[in-house]
Amino acid sequence: MRTLVILAVLVMAATCYESHESMESHEYLNPFLNRRRANDFIQADTRLRGITQERIRERSKAPQEHQRELCEDYFPCEMYAFRHGYAAAYKHYFGRRRTK
């Protein structure tokens, strides 16, 4: 019985002993993060960045995109574009401005 108690005390002392490595951890002394450092490890949502970039691209369109949209709104230009392409259709209908 005495050996069983001594063995139990030794097992408990071996398993409950806190080594120096466990004391090195910063969480041991202060388990809570600073409010400013709480989001340091979280990446910003890339979808929001993509949506923002898309909105910027919508504001600054290429000239060819503006020409294509203008041609799509005018039915004869759109029909001409189906056969000859949007660049040729825009040039045909809107390229030459007649001034009198």
XYZ file of C-alpha atoms in Angstrom:
100
model
C 0.000 0.000 0.000
C 2.821 2.351 0.916
C 4.537 1.729 -2.446
C 1.286 2.440 -4.249
C 0.956 5.804 -2.488
C 4.594 6.687 -3.198
C 4.173 5.670 -6.819
C 1.021 7.814 -7.118
C 2.822 10.811 -5.590
C 5.736 10.396 -8.005
C 3.413 10.117 -11.040
C 1.477 13.187 -9.902
C 4.699 15.158 -9.351
C 6.010 14.174 -12.789
C 2.816 15.105 -14.640
C 2.010 18.294 -12.752
C 5.497 19.768 -12.881
C 5.601 23.020 -14.856
C 8.752 23.200 -16.868
C 10.588 26.336 -17.912
C 9.216 25.979 -21.459
C 5.658 26.368 -20.267
C 6.601 29.566 -18.447
C 8.096 31.115 -21.612
C 4.734 31.482 -23.223
C 3.294 34.969 -23.141
C -0.215 33.587 -22.816
C 0.682 32.144 -19.436
C 1.187 35.571 -17.884
C -1.390 37.508 -19.896
C -3.866 35.337 -21.799
C -5.741 38.291 -23.308
C -4.607 40.150 -26.415
C -4.311 43.868 -26.720
C -7.240 45.338 -28.646
C -4.914 46.790 -31.291
C -3.098 43.491 -31.830
C -6.243 41.363 -31.886
C -6.708 41.635 -35.663
C -3.041 41.395 -36.662
C -3.304 37.763 -37.637
C -6.575 38.082 -39.577
C -6.266 38.808 -43.286
C -8.547 41.382 -44.842
C -11.352 39.931 -46.936
C -10.112 39.615 -50.511
C -13.653 39.691 -51.871
C -14.104 43.244 -50.637
C -10.831 44.243 -52.302
C -12.058 42.655 -55.554
C -15.373 44.484 -55.383
C -13.557 47.765 -54.799
C -11.285 47.161 -57.795
C -14.310 46.352 -59.947
C -15.970 49.640 -58.946
C -12.799 51.528 -59.876
C -12.673 49.748 -63.255
C -16.307 50.701 -63.905
C -15.491 54.375 -63.437
C -12.480 54.352 -65.725
C -13.407 52.350 -68.809
C -11.255 51.976 -71.859
C -12.215 54.056 -74.930
C -13.001 50.876 -76.865
C -15.481 49.861 -74.164
C -17.254 53.220 -74.417
C -17.376 52.882 -78.192
C -18.792 49.366 -77.944
C -21.498 50.451 -75.487
C -22.438 53.366 -77.716
C -22.638 51.022 -80.702
C -24.717 48.472 -78.757
C -27.301 51.149 -77.952
C -27.811 51.995 -81.640
C -29.465 49.034 -83.434
C -28.077 49.565 -86.976
C -24.562 49.873 -85.526
C -25.047 46.674 -83.563
C -26.204 44.770 -86.663
C -23.218 46.106 -88.608
C -20.955 45.035 -85.738
C -22.177 41.442 -85.948
C -20.761 41.231 -89.478
C -17.741 43.528 -89.386
C -16.825 43.928 -85.706
C -17.437 46.725 -83.222
C -14.402 48.794 -84.207
C -15.509 48.936 -87.860
C -19.141 49.547 -86.894
C -18.236 52.434 -84.607
C -16.024 53.942 -87.277
C -18.792 53.526 -89.870
C -21.578 55.100 -87.802
C -19.817 57.407 -85.356
C -16.265 57.848 -86.661
C -17.025 60.508 -89.248
C -18.847 63.418 -87.728
C -20.471 65.519 -90.370
C -20.500 69.231 -89.722
C -22.327 71.642 -91.982
